[in-house]
Amino acid sequence: MAKISTIGVLTSGGDAPGMNAAIRAVTRAAIYNGWKVKGIYRGWEGLINNEIKDFTSESVSGTINRGGTILRTARSKGFMDEAGRAKAYENMRAHGIDALIVIGGNGSLAGAQAIAAEHDIPCVGLPGTIDNDLYGTDTTIGYDTALNTIMECVDKIRDTASSHERLFIVEVMGRDAGFLALNGTIATGAEACVLPEIDPEFERINQFIANGLRRTKSSSIVLFAEGREKDYNIMEVADGMRQRFPELDVRVSILGYLQRGGSPTANDRILASRLGVASIDALLEGQRNVMIGLRNNELVYVPFTKAIKDDKPIDRDTVRAQEILAS
Ligand code: F6P
């Protein structure tokens, strides 16, 4: 194995709160071990365009509490082509980078897997996405913050929903996964949720709403995972509810990008810091093509192939708990 003396770090795909804490941990742990650090701006796109700067310990000062990513991010089309990846590799070598830490979601780690397959560059990934949809880790950097944001927003929607005696269908992010929707439902005491992983039984959902109304006689909230939009248009679902509950005024609220912003929670800062330090340890151990995950509070190495391709199952006990609590 070639000796490592300089690493590059980049963030790619959708930004997630805690990415800065991860960049900080990677930078400081690498410097601690005597390595140089290069910050690569705008993800894979920036690597192709040679947007690379020297990073020192000070480069990451005062960033642990900041949302977004100081390295910026992008979804790169150029990196989908072998030619783009070859250019990226050429730039990396010109800067003396001999290993790469990639912070991002599915697409970002797929990029790392692709460049590592074509060129001799050890890559280690950190799971950075609000969606929590990477296999092999209990949670991802940004998920806890997004979940807390959803909780705060839905609590606020509850105030207006109960004042006006309305039914709200609130769409949350998560791509093809329902973790934000399911756990957001439990955390807010919403009456029901529509998840991508489970075929929605609208009759059952109506039952939960009717039960909720019987108890509170004021409002109802359904969390709707964006991943279900492929099969059910949220506006049509709202029309169906209008017919079923004519006594209620039905409104739709799409939370959107605010779910990606904000200062990371303590959990996300700590997770990102631990995973960041572990990514440098992994390189020191000679690991490559692995994502660092956390399972049952233990750091684990998950091969890229598994992290990207395997579906992360939604926890059936949690689904059951949600249904029992709403019934
Ligand atoms: O993967 C994070 C995420 O926020 C998803 O929840 C959402 O579907 C997607 O990114 C939105 O992507 P974009 O920023 O490209 O619109």
Tab-separated table of C-alpha atoms and ligand atoms in Angstrom:
chain	number	residue	atom	x	y	z
A	1	MET	CA	0.000	0.000	0.000
A	2	ALA	CA	1.354	3.426	-0.986
A	3	LYS	CA	2.198	5.689	1.956
A	4	ILE	CA	-0.322	8.454	2.596
A	5	SER	CA	0.917	11.972	3.277
A	6	THR	CA	-1.902	14.157	1.925
A	7	ILE	CA	-5.634	13.608	1.966
A	8	GLY	CA	-8.412	15.427	0.157
A	9	VAL	CA	-11.837	15.994	1.685
A	10	LEU	CA	-15.036	16.876	-0.142
A	11	THR	CA	-18.780	17.104	0.422
A	12	SER	CA	-21.137	16.165	-2.367
A	13	GLY	CA	-24.869	15.812	-3.083
A	14	GLY	CA	-27.476	17.439	-0.841
A	15	ASP	CA	-25.983	19.354	2.073
A	16	ALA	CA	-26.754	18.079	5.562
A	17	PRO	CA	-26.302	19.713	8.998
A	18	GLY	CA	-23.189	18.274	10.598
A	19	MET	CA	-21.150	18.141	7.401
A	20	ASN	CA	-18.960	20.945	8.767
A	21	ALA	CA	-18.361	19.015	11.971
A	22	ALA	CA	-17.270	16.077	9.805
A	23	ILE	CA	-14.915	18.226	7.679
A	24	ARG	CA	-13.461	19.643	10.897
A	25	ALA	CA	-12.900	16.197	12.412
A	26	VAL	CA	-11.328	14.800	9.242
A	27	THR	CA	-9.031	17.827	8.958
A	28	ARG	CA	-7.910	17.855	12.574
A	29	ALA	CA	-7.453	14.063	12.815
A	30	ALA	CA	-5.381	14.018	9.624
A	31	ILE	CA	-3.183	16.889	10.857
A	32	TYR	CA	-2.861	15.139	14.237
A	33	ASN	CA	-1.374	12.165	12.366
A	34	GLY	CA	1.092	14.356	10.486
A	35	TRP	CA	-0.769	14.453	7.159
A	36	LYS	CA	-1.562	17.438	4.964
A	37	VAL	CA	-5.155	18.254	4.095
A	38	LYS	CA	-6.639	19.679	0.905
A	39	GLY	CA	-10.196	20.989	0.893
A	40	ILE	CA	-11.950	20.227	-2.382
A	41	TYR	CA	-14.736	22.725	-3.155
A	42	ARG	CA	-18.080	21.915	-4.811
A	43	GLY	CA	-17.798	18.137	-4.558
A	44	TRP	CA	-16.886	16.000	-7.554
A	45	GLU	CA	-17.539	18.957	-9.844
A	46	GLY	CA	-14.894	20.991	-8.017
A	47	LEU	CA	-12.412	18.140	-8.294
A	48	ILE	CA	-12.897	18.112	-12.065
A	49	ASN	CA	-12.515	21.918	-12.135
A	50	ASN	CA	-9.464	21.876	-9.865
A	51	GLU	CA	-11.057	23.850	-7.002
A	52	ILE	CA	-8.639	22.645	-4.344
A	53	LYS	CA	-7.162	24.606	-1.424
A	54	ASP	CA	-4.734	23.870	1.395
A	55	PHE	CA	-6.540	23.319	4.682
A	56	THR	CA	-5.087	23.997	8.119
A	57	SER	CA	-6.536	23.462	11.547
A	58	GLU	CA	-7.720	27.102	11.448
A	59	SER	CA	-9.598	26.518	8.176
A	60	VAL	CA	-12.201	24.622	10.197
A	61	SER	CA	-12.304	26.867	13.290
A	62	GLY	CA	-15.731	28.069	14.345
A	63	THR	CA	-17.560	25.696	12.005
A	64	ILE	CA	-18.899	22.922	14.252
A	65	ASN	CA	-22.133	24.826	14.920
A	66	ARG	CA	-22.755	25.865	11.325
A	67	GLY	CA	-25.273	24.218	8.996
A	68	GLY	CA	-24.574	23.637	5.300
A	69	THR	CA	-21.032	22.894	4.183
A	70	ILE	CA	-18.078	25.298	4.108
A	71	LEU	CA	-16.713	23.266	1.177
A	72	ARG	CA	-19.928	23.906	-0.794
A	73	THR	CA	-21.525	21.021	-2.639
A	74	ALA	CA	-22.874	20.078	-6.037
A	75	ARG	CA	-24.506	17.268	-7.954
A	76	SER	CA	-21.974	16.616	-10.732
A	77	LYS	CA	-22.967	15.411	-14.214
A	78	GLY	CA	-19.352	15.450	-15.416
A	79	PHE	CA	-18.324	12.904	-12.812
A	80	MET	CA	-20.801	10.386	-14.263
A	81	ASP	CA	-18.405	9.965	-17.218
A	82	GLU	CA	-15.120	8.116	-17.122
A	83	ALA	CA	-13.446	11.140	-18.752
A	84	GLY	CA	-14.642	13.394	-15.908
A	85	ARG	CA	-13.316	10.978	-13.322
A	86	ALA	CA	-9.967	10.742	-15.131
A	87	LYS	CA	-9.682	14.552	-15.043
A	88	ALA	CA	-10.584	14.548	-11.349
A	89	TYR	CA	-7.887	11.945	-10.662
A	90	GLU	CA	-5.318	13.950	-12.635
A	91	ASN	CA	-6.083	17.079	-10.552
A	92	MET	CA	-5.920	15.102	-7.350
A	93	ARG	CA	-2.497	13.715	-8.189
A	94	ALA	CA	-1.243	17.157	-9.244
A	95	HIS	CA	-2.089	18.358	-5.723
A	96	GLY	CA	-0.336	15.355	-4.186
A	97	ILE	CA	-3.596	13.924	-2.803
A	98	ASP	CA	-3.146	10.230	-2.157
A	99	ALA	CA	-6.413	9.393	-0.367
A	100	LEU	CA	-9.905	10.835	-0.372
A	101	ILE	CA	-12.586	11.307	2.272
A	102	VAL	CA	-16.027	11.737	0.736
A	103	ILE	CA	-18.919	13.063	2.825
A	104	GLY	CA	-22.347	12.592	1.288
A	105	GLY	CA	-25.228	10.298	0.452
A	106	ASN	CA	-25.814	7.483	-1.993
A	107	GLY	CA	-24.734	9.288	-5.164
A	108	SER	CA	-21.588	10.676	-3.542
A	109	LEU	CA	-20.447	7.271	-2.337
A	110	ALA	CA	-21.283	5.769	-5.747
A	111	GLY	CA	-18.908	8.396	-7.186
A	112	ALA	CA	-16.198	7.340	-4.737
A	113	GLN	CA	-16.717	3.714	-5.682
A	114	ALA	CA	-16.446	4.546	-9.392
A	115	ILE	CA	-13.211	6.567	-9.150
A	116	ALA	CA	-11.645	3.980	-6.830
A	117	ALA	CA	-12.451	1.214	-9.326
A	118	GLU	CA	-10.711	3.063	-12.179
A	119	HIS	CA	-7.759	4.665	-10.386
A	120	ASP	CA	-5.438	3.737	-7.572
A	121	ILE	CA	-6.875	5.987	-4.861
A	122	PRO	CA	-8.048	4.849	-1.433
A	123	CYS	CA	-11.480	6.324	-0.706
A	124	VAL	CA	-13.332	6.369	2.593
A	125	GLY	CA	-16.919	7.612	2.859
A	126	LEU	CA	-18.885	9.280	5.620
A	127	PRO	CA	-22.689	9.033	5.537
A	128	GLY	CA	-23.897	12.624	5.159
A	129	THR	CA	-27.584	12.933	4.293
A	130	ILE	CA	-30.753	13.967	6.062
A	131	ASP	CA	-32.527	10.954	4.522
A	132	ASN	CA	-30.870	8.305	6.746
A	133	ASP	CA	-31.085	5.917	3.793
A	134	LEU	CA	-27.597	4.389	3.820
A	135	TYR	CA	-27.392	0.730	4.707
A	136	GLY	CA	-25.007	-0.352	7.476
A	137	THR	CA	-25.285	2.644	9.772
A	138	ASP	CA	-28.021	3.276	12.325
A	139	THR	CA	-28.057	6.953	11.508
A	140	THR	CA	-26.521	9.439	9.089
A	141	ILE	CA	-25.023	12.896	9.610
A	142	GLY	CA	-27.856	15.443	9.356
A	143	TYR	CA	-30.751	13.101	10.007
A	144	ASP	CA	-31.213	14.016	13.678
A	145	THR	CA	-31.167	17.745	12.937
A	146	ALA	CA	-33.680	17.378	10.097
A	147	LEU	CA	-35.922	15.271	12.316
A	148	ASN	CA	-35.833	17.945	15.016
A	149	THR	CA	-36.598	20.622	12.427
A	150	ILE	CA	-39.591	18.618	11.234
A	151	MET	CA	-40.713	18.224	14.842
A	152	GLU	CA	-40.555	21.975	15.477
A	153	CYS	CA	-42.402	22.760	12.242
A	154	VAL	CA	-45.142	20.200	12.813
A	155	ASP	CA	-45.601	21.399	16.402
A	156	LYS	CA	-46.189	24.866	14.962
A	157	ILE	CA	-48.553	23.545	12.309
A	158	ARG	CA	-50.445	21.828	15.120
A	159	ASP	CA	-51.113	25.215	16.733
A	160	THR	CA	-52.808	26.583	13.650
A	161	ALA	CA	-54.420	23.221	12.797
A	162	SER	CA	-56.158	22.987	16.149
A	163	SER	CA	-57.095	26.676	16.252
A	164	HIS	CA	-58.833	26.373	12.870
A	165	GLU	CA	-59.893	22.743	13.342
A	166	ARG	CA	-58.100	21.738	10.176
A	167	LEU	CA	-56.577	18.600	8.741
A	168	PHE	CA	-53.030	19.103	7.481
A	169	ILE	CA	-51.108	16.832	5.170
A	170	VAL	CA	-47.460	17.725	5.647
A	171	GLU	CA	-44.916	16.545	3.103
A	172	VAL	CA	-41.433	15.784	4.393
A	173	MET	CA	-38.196	14.906	2.577
A	174	GLY	CA	-36.387	11.580	2.669
A	175	ARG	CA	-36.069	10.696	-1.021
A	176	ASP	CA	-37.166	7.016	-1.274
A	177	ALA	CA	-36.984	6.418	2.475
A	178	GLY	CA	-39.587	7.044	5.162
A	179	PHE	CA	-37.392	7.495	8.255
A	180	LEU	CA	-38.066	11.219	8.575
A	181	ALA	CA	-41.798	10.728	8.030
A	182	LEU	CA	-42.178	7.798	10.434
A	183	ASN	CA	-40.127	9.171	13.294
A	184	GLY	CA	-41.460	12.685	12.684
A	185	THR	CA	-44.959	11.245	13.149
A	186	ILE	CA	-44.037	9.606	16.443
A	187	ALA	CA	-42.190	12.688	17.718
A	188	THR	CA	-45.116	15.028	17.019
A	189	GLY	CA	-48.010	12.726	17.830
A	190	ALA	CA	-49.322	13.172	14.300
A	191	GLU	CA	-52.355	11.037	13.558
A	192	ALA	CA	-50.877	9.077	10.640
A	193	CYS	CA	-48.103	8.807	8.091
A	194	VAL	CA	-47.761	7.716	4.494
A	195	LEU	CA	-44.429	5.970	3.904
A	196	PRO	CA	-42.684	4.779	0.748
A	197	GLU	CA	-41.863	1.412	2.329
A	198	ILE	CA	-45.421	0.421	3.184
A	199	ASP	CA	-48.408	0.386	0.848
A	200	PRO	CA	-50.684	3.028	2.279
A	201	GLU	CA	-53.975	1.666	3.545
A	202	PHE	CA	-55.972	4.853	3.304
A	203	GLU	CA	-58.969	3.302	5.053
A	204	ARG	CA	-56.778	2.517	8.049
A	205	ILE	CA	-55.257	6.006	7.948
A	206	ASN	CA	-58.762	7.486	7.901
A	207	GLN	CA	-59.546	5.365	10.922
A	208	PHE	CA	-56.571	6.808	12.801
A	209	ILE	CA	-57.649	10.318	11.873
A	210	ALA	CA	-61.243	9.627	12.932
A	211	ASN	CA	-59.974	8.272	16.253
A	212	GLY	CA	-57.795	11.321	16.765
A	213	LEU	CA	-60.730	13.591	16.027
A	214	ARG	CA	-62.907	11.702	18.455
A	215	ARG	CA	-60.347	12.415	21.150
A	216	THR	CA	-59.308	15.984	20.410
A	217	LYS	CA	-62.232	17.117	18.231
A	218	SER	CA	-59.992	19.740	16.752
A	219	SER	CA	-57.250	18.847	14.294
A	220	SER	CA	-55.388	16.134	12.458
A	221	ILE	CA	-51.963	15.889	10.911
A	222	VAL	CA	-50.711	13.311	8.421
A	223	LEU	CA	-47.028	13.191	7.539
A	224	PHE	CA	-46.527	12.300	3.900
A	225	ALA	CA	-43.088	11.084	2.749
A	226	GLU	CA	-42.002	12.668	-0.530
A	227	GLY	CA	-40.994	9.196	-1.774
A	228	ARG	CA	-44.717	8.345	-2.080
A	229	GLU	CA	-45.356	11.183	-4.530
A	230	LYS	CA	-44.466	8.767	-7.359
A	231	ASP	CA	-47.639	6.776	-6.738
A	232	TYR	CA	-49.946	9.218	-4.985
A	233	ASN	CA	-50.195	12.884	-5.732
A	234	ILE	CA	-50.424	14.751	-2.454
A	235	MET	CA	-53.108	17.114	-3.785
A	236	GLU	CA	-55.266	14.145	-4.816
A	237	VAL	CA	-54.751	12.557	-1.404
A	238	ALA	CA	-55.931	15.848	0.108
A	239	ASP	CA	-59.057	15.750	-2.105
A	240	GLY	CA	-59.773	12.205	-0.896
A	241	MET	CA	-59.524	13.392	2.722
A	242	ARG	CA	-61.801	16.359	1.987
A	243	GLN	CA	-64.468	13.924	0.887
A	244	ARG	CA	-63.957	11.614	3.841
A	245	PHE	CA	-63.874	14.413	6.436
A	246	PRO	CA	-66.175	17.143	5.087
A	247	GLU	CA	-66.308	18.704	8.542
A	248	LEU	CA	-62.591	19.525	8.326
A	249	ASP	CA	-60.825	22.114	6.249
A	250	VAL	CA	-57.967	20.185	4.572
A	251	ARG	CA	-54.642	21.927	3.867
A	252	VAL	CA	-51.352	20.775	2.393
A	253	SER	CA	-48.000	22.036	3.642
A	254	ILE	CA	-44.743	21.034	1.946
A	255	LEU	CA	-41.854	21.637	4.335
A	256	GLY	CA	-39.201	21.584	1.598
A	257	TYR	CA	-35.638	22.804	1.880
A	258	LEU	CA	-35.851	24.279	5.350
A	259	GLN	CA	-35.424	20.647	6.465
A	260	ARG	CA	-31.828	20.716	5.227
A	261	GLY	CA	-30.774	23.865	7.055
A	262	GLY	CA	-29.905	24.973	10.549
A	263	SER	CA	-27.317	24.463	13.221
A	264	PRO	CA	-26.669	20.741	13.799
A	265	THR	CA	-27.957	19.083	16.954
A	266	ALA	CA	-25.507	17.784	19.563
A	267	ASN	CA	-26.155	14.250	18.266
A	268	ASP	CA	-25.181	15.205	14.724
A	269	ARG	CA	-22.088	17.117	15.844
A	270	ILE	CA	-20.904	14.181	17.943
A	271	LEU	CA	-21.727	11.607	15.263
A	272	ALA	CA	-19.914	13.626	12.580
A	273	SER	CA	-16.901	14.140	14.853
A	274	ARG	CA	-16.602	10.453	15.723
A	275	LEU	CA	-17.031	9.309	12.131
A	276	GLY	CA	-14.557	11.931	10.901
A	277	VAL	CA	-11.814	10.780	13.259
A	278	ALA	CA	-12.629	7.141	12.420
A	279	SER	CA	-12.213	7.834	8.684
A	280	ILE	CA	-8.575	8.778	9.270
A	281	ASP	CA	-8.065	5.730	11.500
A	282	ALA	CA	-9.517	3.604	8.682
A	283	LEU	CA	-6.955	4.972	6.203
A	284	LEU	CA	-4.172	4.362	8.738
A	285	GLU	CA	-5.340	0.745	8.967
A	286	GLY	CA	-5.165	0.412	5.191
A	287	GLN	CA	-8.919	0.402	4.629
A	288	ARG	CA	-10.322	1.577	1.298
A	289	ASN	CA	-13.723	1.626	-0.392
A	290	VAL	CA	-15.608	1.601	2.882
A	291	MET	CA	-18.132	3.875	4.502
A	292	ILE	CA	-17.755	4.460	8.236
A	293	GLY	CA	-20.988	3.741	10.035
A	294	LEU	CA	-22.242	3.535	13.584
A	295	ARG	CA	-24.169	0.454	14.696
A	296	ASN	CA	-25.286	0.028	18.288
A	297	ASN	CA	-22.845	2.827	19.131
A	298	GLU	CA	-19.916	0.877	17.611
A	299	LEU	CA	-17.913	2.235	14.676
A	300	VAL	CA	-18.128	-0.125	11.687
A	301	TYR	CA	-16.688	-0.313	8.159
A	302	VAL	CA	-19.350	-0.905	5.522
A	303	PRO	CA	-18.168	-1.772	1.980
A	304	PHE	CA	-19.407	0.839	-0.533
A	305	THR	CA	-21.205	-1.883	-2.471
A	306	LYS	CA	-23.387	-2.698	0.535
A	307	ALA	CA	-23.900	0.865	1.791
A	308	ILE	CA	-25.156	2.040	-1.595
A	309	LYS	CA	-26.987	-0.960	-2.992
A	310	ASP	CA	-28.609	-2.639	-0.020
A	311	ASP	CA	-31.926	-1.227	1.073
A	312	LYS	CA	-32.031	0.008	4.626
A	313	PRO	CA	-35.223	-1.466	6.049
A	314	ILE	CA	-37.659	0.612	8.028
A	315	ASP	CA	-38.029	-0.758	11.532
A	316	ARG	CA	-41.325	-2.649	11.787
A	317	ASP	CA	-41.483	-2.291	15.579
A	318	THR	CA	-41.352	1.475	15.158
A	319	VAL	CA	-44.124	1.333	12.546
A	320	ARG	CA	-46.221	-0.743	14.944
A	321	ALA	CA	-45.552	1.658	17.808
A	322	GLN	CA	-46.692	4.587	15.654
A	323	GLU	CA	-49.904	2.784	14.713
A	324	ILE	CA	-50.667	1.812	18.308
A	325	LEU	CA	-50.067	5.348	19.543
A	326	ALA	CA	-52.321	6.870	16.902
A	327	SER	CA	-55.148	4.311	17.272
B	1	F6P	O1	-30.950	13.665	-0.266
B	1	F6P	C1	-31.301	14.801	0.432
B	1	F6P	C2	-32.486	15.477	-0.216
B	1	F6P	O2	-32.788	16.637	0.528
B	1	F6P	C3	-33.722	14.594	-0.370
B	1	F6P	O3	-34.445	14.477	0.839
B	1	F6P	C4	-34.446	15.311	-1.465
B	1	F6P	O4	-35.292	14.432	-2.165
B	1	F6P	C5	-33.328	15.775	-2.346
B	1	F6P	O5	-32.178	15.866	-1.528
B	1	F6P	C6	-33.531	17.115	-3.012
B	1	F6P	O6	-32.461	17.325	-3.878
B	1	F6P	P1	-32.080	18.692	-4.588
B	1	F6P	O7	-31.313	19.520	-3.600
B	1	F6P	O8	-31.207	18.288	-5.730
B	1	F6P	O9	-33.349	19.325	-5.000
